[in-house]
mmCIF file of C-alpha atoms (C1' of nucleotides) in Angstrom:
data_model
loop_
_atom_site.group_PDB
_atom_site.id
_atom_site.type_symbol
_atom_site.label_atom_id
_atom_site.label_comp_id
_atom_site.label_asym_id
_atom_site.label_seq_id
_atom_site.Cartn_x
_atom_site.Cartn_y
_atom_site.Cartn_z
ATOM 1 C CA MET A 957 12.486 -34.094 19.058
ATOM 2 C CA LYS A 958 9.341 -35.392 20.678
ATOM 3 C CA PRO A 959 8.205 -38.931 19.910
ATOM 4 C CA PHE A 960 5.036 -39.186 17.841
ATOM 5 C CA PRO A 961 1.833 -40.333 19.535
ATOM 6 C CA ASP A 962 0.948 -44.010 19.451
ATOM 7 C CA SER A 963 -1.053 -43.777 16.252
ATOM 8 C CA SER A 964 2.114 -43.009 14.429
ATOM 9 C CA ARG A 965 3.237 -46.550 14.839
ATOM 10 C CA LEU A 966 0.366 -47.765 12.686
ATOM 11 C CA ARG A 967 2.031 -46.459 9.544
ATOM 12 C CA PRO A 968 5.648 -46.024 8.641
ATOM 13 C CA THR A 969 6.039 -42.552 10.120
ATOM 14 C CA PRO A 970 4.562 -40.322 7.417
ATOM 15 C CA SER A 971 6.899 -37.364 7.878
ATOM 16 C CA ILE A 972 4.279 -34.937 9.167
ATOM 17 C CA LYS A 973 5.062 -31.974 6.921
ATOM 18 C CA THR A 974 2.741 -29.025 6.526
ATOM 19 C CA SER A 975 -0.310 -30.994 5.599
ATOM 20 C CA GLU A 976 -1.361 -32.967 8.679
ATOM 21 C CA ASN A 977 -2.334 -30.391 11.270
ATOM 22 C CA PRO A 978 -1.547 -26.720 10.693
ATOM 23 C CA ARG A 979 -0.980 -26.051 14.358
ATOM 24 C CA ASP A 980 1.618 -28.800 14.614
ATOM 25 C CA ALA A 981 3.129 -27.686 11.352
ATOM 26 C CA PHE A 982 3.570 -24.261 12.854
ATOM 27 C CA ALA A 983 5.192 -25.604 15.997
ATOM 28 C CA LEU A 984 7.480 -27.780 13.929
ATOM 29 C CA PHE A 985 8.407 -24.912 11.702
ATOM 30 C CA LEU A 986 9.295 -22.828 14.720
ATOM 31 C CA SER A 987 11.469 -25.338 16.457
ATOM 32 C CA GLY A 988 13.046 -26.346 13.171
ATOM 33 C CA ARG A 989 14.219 -22.777 12.901
ATOM 34 C CA GLY A 990 15.433 -22.471 16.442
ATOM 35 C CA LEU A 991 12.453 -20.250 17.195
ATOM 36 C CA ARG A 992 10.460 -20.807 20.329
ATOM 37 C CA VAL A 993 6.951 -22.098 20.673
ATOM 38 C CA THR A 994 5.440 -19.472 22.912
ATOM 39 C CA SER A 995 2.001 -18.801 24.228
ATOM 40 C CA PRO A 996 1.484 -15.538 22.295
ATOM 41 C CA ARG A 997 2.540 -17.189 19.062
ATOM 42 C CA LEU A 998 0.111 -20.021 19.505
ATOM 43 C CA ALA A 999 -2.663 -17.637 20.494
ATOM 44 C CA ILE A 1000 -2.043 -15.661 17.339
ATOM 45 C CA PHE A 1001 -1.912 -18.770 15.234
ATOM 46 C CA ASP A 1002 -5.162 -20.070 16.683
ATOM 47 C CA ALA A 1003 -6.869 -16.745 16.204
ATOM 48 C CA ALA A 1004 -5.792 -16.705 12.589
ATOM 49 C CA TYR A 1005 -7.004 -20.207 11.885
ATOM 50 C CA GLU A 1006 -10.306 -19.535 13.546
ATOM 51 C CA ARG A 1007 -10.952 -16.917 10.901
ATOM 52 C CA LYS A 1008 -12.570 -18.135 7.755
ATOM 53 C CA ASP A 1009 -12.334 -14.839 5.918
ATOM 54 C CA HIS A 1010 -9.791 -12.096 5.450
ATOM 55 C CA PHE A 1011 -8.461 -10.342 8.497
ATOM 56 C CA THR A 1012 -6.201 -7.443 9.391
ATOM 57 C CA ALA A 1013 -3.419 -7.272 11.948
ATOM 58 C CA GLU A 1014 -5.832 -5.414 14.164
ATOM 59 C CA ASP A 1015 -8.473 -8.133 13.824
ATOM 60 C CA LEU A 1016 -5.869 -10.673 14.715
ATOM 61 C CA LEU A 1017 -4.820 -8.710 17.771
ATOM 62 C CA VAL A 1018 -8.360 -8.556 19.079
ATOM 63 C CA ASP A 1019 -8.953 -12.258 18.516
ATOM 64 C CA SER A 1020 -5.599 -13.271 19.946
ATOM 65 C CA ARG A 1021 -6.397 -11.413 23.119
ATOM 66 C CA LYS A 1022 -9.469 -13.537 23.641
ATOM 67 C CA ARG A 1023 -7.064 -16.387 24.134
ATOM 68 C CA ASP A 1024 -4.173 -14.552 25.721
ATOM 69 C CA PRO A 1025 -5.082 -11.042 26.885
ATOM 70 C CA GLU A 1026 -1.430 -10.128 27.160
ATOM 71 C CA VAL A 1027 -0.728 -10.265 23.443
ATOM 72 C CA SER A 1028 0.578 -6.961 22.149
ATOM 73 C CA PRO A 1029 0.404 -5.363 18.715
ATOM 74 C CA ALA A 1030 4.159 -5.683 18.435
ATOM 75 C CA THR A 1031 3.993 -9.425 18.774
ATOM 76 C CA VAL A 1032 1.231 -9.707 16.229
ATOM 77 C CA TYR A 1033 3.229 -7.679 13.750
ATOM 78 C CA ARG A 1034 6.291 -9.742 14.521
ATOM 79 C CA SER A 1035 4.425 -13.005 14.109
ATOM 80 C CA LEU A 1036 2.693 -12.288 10.831
ATOM 81 C CA PRO A 1037 5.853 -12.528 8.713
ATOM 82 C CA ILE A 1038 6.666 -15.844 10.331
ATOM 83 C CA LEU A 1039 3.242 -17.252 9.548
ATOM 84 C CA VAL A 1040 3.538 -16.025 6.007
ATOM 85 C CA GLU A 1041 6.982 -17.472 5.579
ATOM 86 C CA CYS A 1042 5.986 -20.915 6.703
ATOM 87 C CA GLY A 1043 3.100 -20.808 4.264
ATOM 88 C CA LEU A 1044 0.275 -21.009 6.780
ATOM 89 C CA ILE A 1045 -1.172 -17.638 5.975
ATOM 90 C CA ARG A 1046 -1.079 -15.482 2.906
ATOM 91 C CA GLU A 1047 -0.768 -11.741 2.637
ATOM 92 C CA VAL A 1048 -3.468 -10.056 0.596
ATOM 93 C CA ASP A 1049 -2.569 -6.507 -0.268
ATOM 94 C CA ILE A 1050 -5.451 -4.669 -1.859
ATOM 95 C CA GLY A 1051 -3.789 -1.286 -1.773
ATOM 96 C CA ARG A 1052 -5.618 0.064 1.221
ATOM 97 C CA ASP A 1053 -4.290 1.464 4.455
ATOM 98 C CA HIS A 1054 -3.883 -1.865 6.162
ATOM 99 C CA LYS A 1055 -2.913 -5.208 4.754
ATOM 100 C CA TYR A 1056 -5.159 -8.226 4.873
ATOM 101 C CA TYR A 1057 -4.259 -11.802 5.594
ATOM 102 C CA MET A 1058 -5.976 -15.142 5.275
ATOM 103 C CA THR A 1059 -5.204 -18.746 5.971
ATOM 104 C CA THR A 1060 -3.946 -20.878 3.123
ATOM 105 C CA LEU A 1061 -6.241 -23.814 3.708
ATOM 106 C CA ARG A 1062 -7.363 -25.469 0.503
ATOM 107 C CA GLN A 1063 -5.842 -23.179 -2.059
ATOM 108 C CA ASN A 1064 -4.277 -24.963 -4.946
ATOM 109 C CA THR A 1065 -4.708 -22.541 -7.809
ATOM 110 C CA PHE A 1066 -3.731 -18.939 -8.055
ATOM 111 C CA GLN A 1067 -6.320 -16.609 -6.592
ATOM 112 C CA ALA A 1068 -7.334 -13.164 -7.727
ATOM 113 C CA GLN A 1069 -9.153 -10.695 -5.517
ATOM 114 C CA LEU A 1070 -12.471 -9.124 -6.317
ATOM 115 C CA VAL A 1071 -12.641 -6.060 -4.116
ATOM 116 C CA CYS A 1072 -15.513 -3.695 -3.503
ATOM 117 C CA PRO A 1073 -14.048 -0.198 -3.257
ATOM 118 C CA ASP A 1074 -16.934 0.905 -1.087
ATOM 119 C CA CYS A 1075 -17.212 -1.697 1.644
ATOM 120 C CA GLU A 1076 -13.781 -3.240 1.141
ATOM 121 C CA LYS A 1077 -15.240 -6.722 0.957
ATOM 122 C CA ILE A 1078 -12.870 -9.225 -0.657
ATOM 123 C CA VAL A 1079 -13.868 -12.223 -2.721
ATOM 124 C CA GLU A 1080 -11.237 -14.732 -3.744
ATOM 125 C CA ILE A 1081 -11.589 -16.174 -7.213
ATOM 126 C CA ASP A 1082 -9.603 -18.792 -9.064
ATOM 127 C CA ALA A 1083 -7.444 -17.488 -11.857
ATOM 128 C CA PRO A 1084 -5.575 -20.575 -13.021
ATOM 129 C CA PHE A 1085 -4.244 -18.954 -16.161
ATOM 130 C CA MET A 1086 -2.057 -16.764 -14.007
ATOM 131 C CA GLU A 1087 0.246 -19.649 -13.259
ATOM 132 C CA TRP A 1088 1.239 -19.587 -16.882
ATOM 133 C CA TYR A 1089 1.013 -15.868 -17.368
ATOM 134 C CA GLY A 1090 3.485 -14.643 -14.802
ATOM 135 C CA LYS A 1091 6.096 -17.186 -15.670
ATOM 136 C CA THR A 1092 5.846 -16.409 -19.352
ATOM 137 C CA VAL A 1093 5.986 -12.658 -18.897
ATOM 138 C CA ALA A 1094 8.895 -12.852 -16.507
ATOM 139 C CA GLU A 1095 10.914 -15.163 -18.717
ATOM 140 C CA LYS A 1096 10.214 -13.063 -21.775
ATOM 141 C CA ASN A 1097 11.974 -10.256 -19.939
ATOM 142 C CA GLY A 1098 14.812 -12.364 -18.614
ATOM 143 C CA MET A 1099 13.425 -12.112 -15.123
ATOM 144 C CA GLN A 1100 12.758 -14.623 -12.385
ATOM 145 C CA LEU A 1101 9.162 -14.846 -11.184
ATOM 146 C CA VAL A 1102 8.560 -14.233 -7.509
ATOM 147 C CA SER A 1103 4.856 -13.600 -7.146
ATOM 148 C CA GLN A 1104 1.823 -12.155 -8.808
ATOM 149 C CA ARG A 1105 -1.224 -10.190 -8.006
ATOM 150 C CA LEU A 1106 -4.458 -9.771 -9.839
ATOM 151 C CA GLN A 1107 -7.088 -7.490 -8.429
ATOM 152 C CA VAL A 1108 -10.446 -6.478 -9.797
ATOM 153 C CA ASP A 1109 -12.169 -3.559 -8.149
ATOM 154 C CA ALA A 1110 -15.914 -3.550 -8.612
ATOM 155 C CA HIS A 1111 -18.906 -2.254 -6.722
ATOM 156 C CA CYS A 1112 -20.705 -5.084 -5.006
ATOM 157 C CA LYS A 1113 -24.445 -5.644 -5.171
ATOM 158 C CA ASP A 1114 -25.105 -4.277 -1.728
ATOM 159 C CA CYS A 1115 -23.190 -1.078 -2.291
ATOM 160 C CA LEU A 1116 -24.793 -0.594 -5.682
ATOM 161 C CA LYS A 1117 -28.181 -0.671 -4.008
ATOM 162 C CA LYS A 1118 -27.227 1.731 -1.255
ATOM 163 C CA HIS A 1119 -25.717 4.294 -3.572
ATOM 164 C CA ALA A 1120 -28.326 3.881 -6.293
ATOM 165 C CA GLY A 1121 -28.465 7.423 -7.576
ATOM 166 C CA ASN A 1122 -24.884 8.480 -7.371
ATOM 167 C CA THR A 1123 -24.011 8.336 -11.034
ATOM 168 C CA MET B 1402 -10.624 30.679 -25.737
ATOM 169 C CA LYS B 1403 -7.425 31.218 -27.659
ATOM 170 C CA PRO B 1404 -7.548 31.073 -31.441
ATOM 171 C CA PHE B 1405 -5.788 28.123 -32.969
ATOM 172 C CA PRO B 1406 -2.482 28.641 -34.742
ATOM 173 C CA ASP B 1407 -2.633 29.130 -38.487
ATOM 174 C CA SER B 1408 -2.295 25.463 -39.277
ATOM 175 C CA SER B 1409 -5.660 24.884 -37.672
ATOM 176 C CA ARG B 1410 -7.349 26.604 -40.527
ATOM 177 C CA LEU B 1411 -6.316 23.798 -42.814
ATOM 178 C CA ARG B 1412 -8.862 21.506 -41.203
ATOM 179 C CA PRO B 1413 -12.270 22.171 -39.706
ATOM 180 C CA THR B 1414 -11.370 23.023 -36.103
ATOM 181 C CA PRO B 1415 -10.652 19.631 -34.491
ATOM 182 C CA SER B 1416 -12.112 20.337 -31.023
ATOM 183 C CA ILE B 1417 -8.952 20.248 -28.926
ATOM 184 C CA LYS B 1418 -10.021 17.771 -26.213
ATOM 185 C CA THR B 1419 -7.433 15.881 -24.234
ATOM 186 C CA SER B 1420 -5.398 14.831 -27.208
ATOM 187 C CA GLU B 1421 -3.800 17.905 -28.729
ATOM 188 C CA ASN B 1422 -1.486 19.304 -26.087
ATOM 189 C CA PRO B 1423 -1.582 17.869 -22.573
ATOM 190 C CA ARG B 1424 -0.644 21.150 -20.965
ATOM 191 C CA ASP B 1425 -3.536 22.959 -22.616
ATOM 192 C CA ALA B 1426 -5.808 20.080 -21.795
ATOM 193 C CA PHE B 1427 -4.865 20.480 -18.170
ATOM 194 C CA ALA B 1428 -5.537 24.199 -18.193
ATOM 195 C CA LEU B 1429 -8.850 23.616 -19.893
ATOM 196 C CA PHE B 1430 -9.795 20.955 -17.422
ATOM 197 C CA LEU B 1431 -9.040 23.291 -14.550
ATOM 198 C CA SER B 1432 -10.975 26.269 -15.779
ATOM 199 C CA GLY B 1433 -13.793 24.037 -16.904
ATOM 200 C CA ARG B 1434 -14.108 22.976 -13.301
ATOM 201 C CA GLY B 1435 -13.888 26.407 -11.848
ATOM 202 C CA LEU B 1436 -10.415 25.584 -10.615
ATOM 203 C CA ARG B 1437 -7.641 28.079 -11.093
ATOM 204 C CA VAL B 1438 -4.658 27.796 -13.368
ATOM 205 C CA THR B 1439 -1.875 28.606 -10.968
ATOM 206 C CA SER B 1440 1.879 28.650 -11.148
ATOM 207 C CA PRO B 1441 2.440 25.730 -8.749
ATOM 208 C CA ARG B 1442 -0.057 23.594 -10.630
ATOM 209 C CA LEU B 1443 1.641 24.225 -13.933
ATOM 210 C CA ALA B 1444 5.057 23.625 -12.427
ATOM 211 C CA ILE B 1445 3.840 20.300 -11.116
ATOM 212 C CA PHE B 1446 2.249 19.395 -14.400
ATOM 213 C CA ASP B 1447 5.383 20.247 -16.336
ATOM 214 C CA ALA B 1448 7.552 18.296 -13.941
ATOM 215 C CA ALA B 1449 5.296 15.294 -14.372
ATOM 216 C CA TYR B 1450 5.308 15.444 -18.135
ATOM 217 C CA GLU B 1451 9.045 15.832 -18.232
ATOM 218 C CA ARG B 1452 9.296 12.417 -16.653
ATOM 219 C CA LYS B 1453 9.341 9.541 -19.031
ATOM 220 C CA ASP B 1454 9.279 6.873 -16.346
ATOM 221 C CA HIS B 1455 7.469 6.260 -13.091
ATOM 222 C CA PHE B 1456 7.779 8.815 -10.358
ATOM 223 C CA THR B 1457 6.752 9.307 -6.752
ATOM 224 C CA ALA B 1458 5.192 12.329 -5.109
ATOM 225 C CA GLU B 1459 8.599 13.090 -3.705
ATOM 226 C CA ASP B 1460 10.219 12.931 -7.145
ATOM 227 C CA LEU B 1461 7.575 15.279 -8.410
ATOM 228 C CA LEU B 1462 8.169 17.697 -5.575
ATOM 229 C CA VAL B 1463 11.878 17.869 -6.307
ATOM 230 C CA ASP B 1464 11.333 18.391 -10.013
ATOM 231 C CA SER B 1465 8.575 20.929 -9.520
ATOM 232 C CA ARG B 1466 10.854 22.992 -7.362
ATOM 233 C CA LYS B 1467 13.314 23.304 -10.216
ATOM 234 C CA ARG B 1468 10.621 25.322 -11.922
ATOM 235 C CA ASP B 1469 9.022 26.973 -8.935
ATOM 236 C CA PRO B 1470 11.111 26.645 -5.756
ATOM 237 C CA GLU B 1471 8.139 27.602 -3.636
ATOM 238 C CA VAL B 1472 6.130 24.474 -4.382
ATOM 239 C CA SER B 1473 5.275 22.595 -1.204
ATOM 240 C CA PRO B 1474 4.591 18.914 -0.569
ATOM 241 C CA ALA B 1475 1.014 19.774 0.303
ATOM 242 C CA THR B 1476 0.394 21.246 -3.105
ATOM 243 C CA VAL B 1477 1.937 18.269 -4.838
ATOM 244 C CA TYR B 1478 -0.257 15.899 -2.874
ATOM 245 C CA ARG B 1479 -3.252 18.088 -3.577
ATOM 246 C CA SER B 1480 -2.500 18.265 -7.284
ATOM 247 C CA LEU B 1481 -1.925 14.598 -7.916
ATOM 248 C CA PRO B 1482 -5.589 13.603 -7.562
ATOM 249 C CA ILE B 1483 -6.552 16.356 -9.974
ATOM 250 C CA LEU B 1484 -4.082 15.164 -12.574
ATOM 251 C CA VAL B 1485 -5.303 11.634 -12.118
ATOM 252 C CA GLU B 1486 -8.915 12.650 -12.422
ATOM 253 C CA CYS B 1487 -8.441 14.504 -15.655
ATOM 254 C CA GLY B 1488 -6.671 11.474 -17.064
ATOM 255 C CA LEU B 1489 -3.288 13.050 -17.611
ATOM 256 C CA ILE B 1490 -1.447 10.838 -15.172
ATOM 257 C CA ARG B 1491 -2.112 7.404 -13.848
ATOM 258 C CA GLU B 1492 -1.568 6.045 -10.371
ATOM 259 C CA VAL B 1493 0.538 2.916 -10.196
ATOM 260 C CA ASP B 1494 0.300 1.208 -6.850
ATOM 261 C CA ILE B 1495 2.796 -1.598 -6.527
ATOM 262 C CA GLY B 1496 2.160 -2.203 -2.862
ATOM 263 C CA ARG B 1497 5.194 -0.393 -1.566
ATOM 264 C CA ASP B 1498 5.419 2.432 0.911
ATOM 265 C CA HIS B 1499 4.888 5.166 -1.611
ATOM 266 C CA LYS B 1500 2.699 5.262 -4.658
ATOM 267 C CA TYR B 1501 4.041 5.728 -8.138
ATOM 268 C CA TYR B 1502 2.620 7.784 -10.938
ATOM 269 C CA MET B 1503 3.228 8.109 -14.640
ATOM 270 C CA THR B 1504 1.913 10.094 -17.541
ATOM 271 C CA THR B 1505 -0.753 8.529 -19.688
ATOM 272 C CA LEU B 1506 0.809 9.353 -23.027
ATOM 273 C CA ARG B 1507 0.223 6.695 -25.628
ATOM 274 C CA GLN B 1508 -1.525 4.074 -23.562
ATOM 275 C CA ASN B 1509 -4.435 2.493 -25.274
ATOM 276 C CA THR B 1510 -4.505 -1.019 -23.845
ATOM 277 C CA PHE B 1511 -4.559 -2.137 -20.247
ATOM 278 C CA GLN B 1512 -1.104 -2.256 -18.705
ATOM 279 C CA ALA B 1513 0.286 -4.675 -16.212
ATOM 280 C CA GLN B 1514 3.346 -3.957 -14.101
ATOM 281 C CA LEU B 1515 6.458 -6.056 -13.996
ATOM 282 C CA VAL B 1516 8.150 -5.114 -10.757
ATOM 283 C CA CYS B 1517 11.561 -6.068 -9.468
ATOM 284 C CA PRO B 1518 11.206 -6.600 -5.732
ATOM 285 C CA ASP B 1519 14.861 -5.742 -5.217
ATOM 286 C CA CYS B 1520 15.405 -2.484 -7.058
ATOM 287 C CA GLU B 1521 11.732 -1.550 -7.403
ATOM 288 C CA LYS B 1522 12.114 -0.971 -11.114
ATOM 289 C CA ILE B 1523 8.782 -1.003 -12.932
ATOM 290 C CA VAL B 1524 8.192 -2.148 -16.485
ATOM 291 C CA GLU B 1525 4.817 -1.573 -18.078
ATOM 292 C CA ILE B 1526 3.529 -4.345 -20.300
ATOM 293 C CA ASP B 1527 0.433 -4.651 -22.411
ATOM 294 C CA ALA B 1528 -2.184 -7.036 -21.111
ATOM 295 C CA PRO B 1529 -5.065 -6.601 -23.532
ATOM 296 C CA PHE B 1530 -6.953 -9.629 -22.285
ATOM 297 C CA MET B 1531 -7.594 -7.817 -19.040
ATOM 298 C CA GLU B 1532 -10.161 -5.604 -20.692
ATOM 299 C CA TRP B 1533 -12.297 -8.653 -21.103
ATOM 300 C CA TYR B 1534 -11.307 -10.376 -17.913
ATOM 301 C CA GLY B 1535 -12.322 -7.811 -15.333
ATOM 302 C CA LYS B 1536 -15.639 -7.092 -16.947
ATOM 303 C CA THR B 1537 -16.476 -10.763 -17.162
ATOM 304 C CA VAL B 1538 -15.485 -11.557 -13.608
ATOM 305 C CA ALA B 1539 -17.328 -8.564 -12.213
ATOM 306 C CA GLU B 1540 -20.518 -9.303 -14.120
ATOM 307 C CA LYS B 1541 -20.392 -12.925 -13.160
ATOM 308 C CA ASN B 1542 -20.630 -11.734 -9.562
ATOM 309 C CA GLY B 1543 -23.261 -9.119 -10.187
ATOM 310 C CA MET B 1544 -20.730 -6.380 -9.643
ATOM 311 C CA GLN B 1545 -19.808 -3.246 -11.524
ATOM 312 C CA LEU B 1546 -16.226 -2.990 -12.718
ATOM 313 C CA VAL B 1547 -14.244 -0.018 -11.537
ATOM 314 C CA SER B 1548 -10.619 -0.838 -12.172
ATOM 315 C CA GLN B 1549 -8.090 -3.599 -12.311
ATOM 316 C CA ARG B 1550 -4.551 -4.303 -11.417
ATOM 317 C CA LEU B 1551 -2.170 -6.953 -12.584
ATOM 318 C CA GLN B 1552 1.275 -7.102 -11.120
ATOM 319 C CA VAL B 1553 4.083 -9.547 -11.668
ATOM 320 C CA ASP B 1554 6.963 -9.456 -9.232
ATOM 321 C CA ALA B 1555 10.176 -10.856 -10.642
ATOM 322 C CA HIS B 1556 13.861 -10.351 -10.053
ATOM 323 C CA CYS B 1557 15.354 -8.335 -12.874
ATOM 324 C CA LYS B 1558 18.542 -9.273 -14.707
ATOM 325 C CA ASP B 1559 20.685 -6.749 -12.901
ATOM 326 C CA CYS B 1560 19.573 -7.815 -9.458
ATOM 327 C CA LEU B 1561 19.938 -11.463 -10.334
ATOM 328 C CA LYS B 1562 23.568 -10.804 -11.194
ATOM 329 C CA LYS B 1563 24.271 -8.836 -8.065
ATOM 330 C CA HIS B 1564 22.755 -11.375 -5.727
ATOM 331 C CA ALA B 1565 24.064 -14.383 -7.619
ATOM 332 C CA GLY B 1566 24.684 -16.733 -4.749
ATOM 333 C CA ASN B 1567 21.799 -15.959 -2.483
ATOM 334 C CA THR B 1568 19.627 -18.985 -3.090
ATOM 335 C "C1'" DG C 762 21.819 -20.063 32.315
ATOM 336 C "C1'" DT C 763 21.369 -17.931 27.937
ATOM 337 C "C1'" DA C 764 19.510 -16.498 23.923
ATOM 338 C "C1'" DA C 765 15.142 -15.512 22.138
ATOM 339 C "C1'" DG C 766 10.558 -13.378 22.892
ATOM 340 C "C1'" DT C 767 7.575 -9.958 24.766
ATOM 341 C "C1'" DG C 768 5.115 -5.617 26.154
ATOM 342 C "C1'" DC C 769 5.404 -0.918 26.388
ATOM 343 C "C1'" DA C 770 5.967 3.351 24.483
ATOM 344 C "C1'" DA C 771 8.221 6.074 21.304
ATOM 345 C "C1'" DA C 772 9.593 6.412 16.570
ATOM 346 C "C1'" DA C 773 9.044 6.194 11.608
ATOM 347 C "C1'" DC C 774 6.900 6.959 7.530
ATOM 348 C "C1'" DC C 775 4.158 8.894 3.855
ATOM 349 C "C1'" DT C 776 0.177 11.550 3.382
ATOM 350 C "C1'" DT C 777 -3.537 14.592 4.945
ATOM 351 C "C1'" DT C 778 -5.434 18.529 7.152
ATOM 352 C "C1'" DG C 779 -6.191 23.099 9.771
ATOM 353 C "C1'" DC C 780 -5.178 27.580 9.504
ATOM 354 C "C1'" DA C 781 -3.943 32.153 8.219
ATOM 355 C "C1'" DC C 782 -2.196 34.505 4.332
ATOM 356 C "C1'" DG C 783 -2.057 35.410 -0.608
ATOM 357 C "C1'" DT C 784 -4.091 35.981 -5.079
ATOM 358 C "C1'" DC C 785 -7.049 35.447 -9.036
ATOM 359 C "C1'" DG C 786 -11.242 37.139 -11.146
ATOM 360 C "C1'" DC D 1464 -14.275 41.684 -2.027
ATOM 361 C "C1'" DG D 1465 -14.916 36.790 -1.972
ATOM 362 C "C1'" DA D 1466 -13.675 32.312 -2.943
ATOM 363 C "C1'" DC D 1467 -10.070 29.402 -4.203
ATOM 364 C "C1'" DG D 1468 -5.114 28.117 -3.588
ATOM 365 C "C1'" DT D 1469 -0.912 27.848 -0.965
ATOM 366 C "C1'" DG D 1470 2.800 27.040 2.531
ATOM 367 C "C1'" DC D 1471 3.716 25.785 7.003
ATOM 368 C "C1'" DA D 1472 3.474 22.844 10.630
ATOM 369 C "C1'" DA D 1473 0.978 19.672 13.130
ATOM 370 C "C1'" DA D 1474 -1.892 15.609 12.944
ATOM 371 C "C1'" DG D 1475 -3.017 10.893 11.259
ATOM 372 C "C1'" DG D 1476 -2.782 5.985 11.290
ATOM 373 C "C1'" DT D 1477 -0.483 1.740 10.546
ATOM 374 C "C1'" DT D 1478 3.664 -0.670 11.283
ATOM 375 C "C1'" DT D 1479 8.416 -0.835 13.272
ATOM 376 C "C1'" DT D 1480 11.860 -0.507 16.757
ATOM 377 C "C1'" DG D 1481 14.628 0.236 21.256
ATOM 378 C "C1'" DC D 1482 14.791 -1.313 25.664
ATOM 379 C "C1'" DA D 1483 14.400 -3.766 29.876
ATOM 380 C "C1'" DC D 1484 12.019 -7.666 31.648
ATOM 381 C "C1'" DT D 1485 10.413 -12.516 31.030
ATOM 382 C "C1'" DT D 1486 10.436 -17.075 29.312
ATOM 383 C "C1'" DA D 1487 11.417 -21.312 26.695
ATOM 384 C "C1'" DC D 1488 14.693 -24.861 26.291
#
DNA sequence: GTAAGTGCAAAACCTTTGCACGTCG
DNA sequence: CGACGTGCAAAGGTTTTGCACTTAC
């Protein structure tokens, strides 16, 4: 293991964890697993964390290539599960052809997705009650909660304007 | 239009609609649309309504062929949207490779899906509050509600037993 | 040096579509 | 007859995988 930078001596080594710096967290996660910290992986990570909104594997490929033109689709698809597993990105499946992803920065409560079926725009909204809901429902059925998903499909303002006269 | 059976004379002709007999409702829907009531379509309908649980397009194909061996995948895939549109079956997308469907018999409140990620078993559960939820959330964002989806993934009893010793 | 990672291209997978034939009205 | 419906087979589009080469450690 590498020694921490000087600043680390100021406090009693705060066991970096996931919080500090996502990029370091990723590198740590990798090496902790015996996985290698490679250029494509970092390019993909950086591309993902540059994104503030939802992105697809394809989006990620394009952006990764701005940093490392050699990155291939295969590597992107192989990296996504790793990023999801270490909790740095989240998969957002809205039931369309391709899956979406987004970074997990600043998300403490459960999020539902508001999706426009026309333009496929996704808005994340807090749905705190879901924390209770899923657990309760699962237990009531003798099951063990894994994850949940709450999606509301609704035409967005813009698309309502454009198609005003369709109904 | 066919005359009602004798019993219908007991009451003032109850305007068949979707309720009476699903098969007739389907036929009526078709002809009302200028679509034809064909043998494959009825075979597919019957196969669907024979099912008491969730089924895939593939399931439906197999079952349809028991009634009409000539039915092709293409026709199944072309019929499913029709059955969904006339409200006789419902699409249940649990985010897996293939979509599930089920008949809409006796479903008055919104249903959520309890899905076992291991065996892919689906349990439908009432979630009445969702009627309010989606509308509220959509309106709050100036959007027009189309549909909703609430899914809880949880290991079922059986799979918990089988994999007891995986965590 | 060795195991893991990568790019390439082909495969996989469910679903859709083009086309010529069949059939219902 | 004329439009709608059907089966067949090929196409579609995202994600996965096999393989030989490259790289991190």
